[in-house]
Amino acid sequence: MSADFYEAEGARPTVAVYGAAGHTGRFVLQELSRRGFPIIAIGRNAVRLTALSLPDGTRRVVATFDDAAAVGRALHGAAALINCAGPFLDSAAPLVSAALRAGIPYLDITAEQASAQAVFERFGLAAEQAGVVIIPAMGFWGGLGDLLATAAMGDWVQADTIRLNIALDSWNPTEGTRITGQRNTARRLIVSDGRLQPLADPAPQHTWSFAAPFGRQEMAEVPLSETILLSRHLQVGEIHNYVNTASLRELADPTTPPPTAADEWGRSAQIFLVDVEVRQGDKVRRKAARGQDIYAITAPLVVEAVQRILTSPDQRNGAFAPGDLFDAPSFLAALAPQLELW
């Protein structure tokens, strides 16, 4: 249905969420509900789905992502599909295929470079032909950095270097993060000389001065899905992504516990800061964002994207990075007060 229908009828389209009972999936359900979207909650575990607190009338469907018939039935009546079930190296392809068969947009929240790249390469043309939108990596990892870098670029048509520096004051990984880390053994990629190339071993390190509360931090290069997104639509000679080593040590420690709720929304107390620097010759532009809980902030990011796709009267179709499809400054501004920009 068109955006005009929703506006005229005062209706909200139904959004399906795969991986609904997972840690990030629950934040996405909460954000969809807050915005008034009817929901189809899909997952692999019936017990966990039943335990979810959801608005009356919400459909709960048990389906494994590799069961095409079950997923197809689950998507009946859905206007869009959000995939929150990692590892996305396993779940993305079958769920993109299901969305294409249903003729609806697909978005996921992967940090996995190989998954994002495969979605672009395998499904971009099919999405354009089917008249739907596909966006991989529309979360904290991937989408946020892509939007910040696009906003920092502004009217520049090319840049010499983009550096994304990400600081977390703690990193209590979810079970899904740990499983994905074990599954994702693909060689990490950077952009150098204007093309994707393997990251050097050992990974380069540097220091970066952040705003409060972080200050000066030791950083290690950890290319994630931001690199894939940015390389799709910006003309840049070098793209590098760094994460502070203090948080990486916590991630690597098998005894680090999962996140625990610290407020009424279920967010952890974790603080993040993403600082993006774009260089063109001797000119420098920067854009930064600070917020709470990398898993929780993914929800307004991906739901804002879905809302814009479903309500845009002149929506383009195909596979996109968020900064290529949306106006980056207005998109970021719409995330206030969850995201503080400067």
Short mmCIF file of C-alpha atoms in Angstrom, two decimals, residues 13 20 41 43 48 73 78 80-81 110 114 130 139 180 187 191 207 220 222 227 234 239 254 263 290 309:
data_model
loop_
_atom_site.label_atom_id
_atom_site.label_comp_id
_atom_site.label_asym_id
_atom_site.label_seq_id
_atom_site.Cartn_x
_atom_site.Cartn_y
_atom_site.Cartn_z
CA PRO A 13 1.50 -0.74 8.41
CA ALA A 20 11.98 -10.77 18.15
CA ALA A 41 6.96 -11.17 16.33
CA GLY A 43 11.43 -16.27 16.34
CA ARG A 48 10.86 -17.04 24.60
CA ARG A 73 3.29 -17.65 6.22
CA ALA A 78 3.55 -7.56 6.87
CA ALA A 80 8.32 -4.68 6.11
CA LEU A 81 10.73 -7.16 7.69
CA THR A 110 24.50 -6.76 11.06
CA ALA A 114 30.76 -10.40 4.78
CA ALA A 130 10.99 -6.34 -7.31
CA GLY A 139 21.99 -0.45 13.45
CA THR A 180 28.38 -14.07 15.90
CA ARG A 187 39.01 -11.46 6.71
CA VAL A 191 39.18 0.90 1.97
CA THR A 207 45.25 7.18 20.10
CA ALA A 220 42.66 -0.53 17.48
CA VAL A 222 38.38 -3.06 13.77
CA THR A 227 33.25 0.15 5.77
CA LEU A 234 30.98 7.74 -1.13
CA ILE A 239 38.21 4.39 5.18
CA PRO A 254 34.81 -14.88 28.31
CA ASP A 263 16.65 2.11 33.52
CA ARG A 290 26.89 10.16 22.02
CA ILE A 309 10.63 3.83 3.73
#
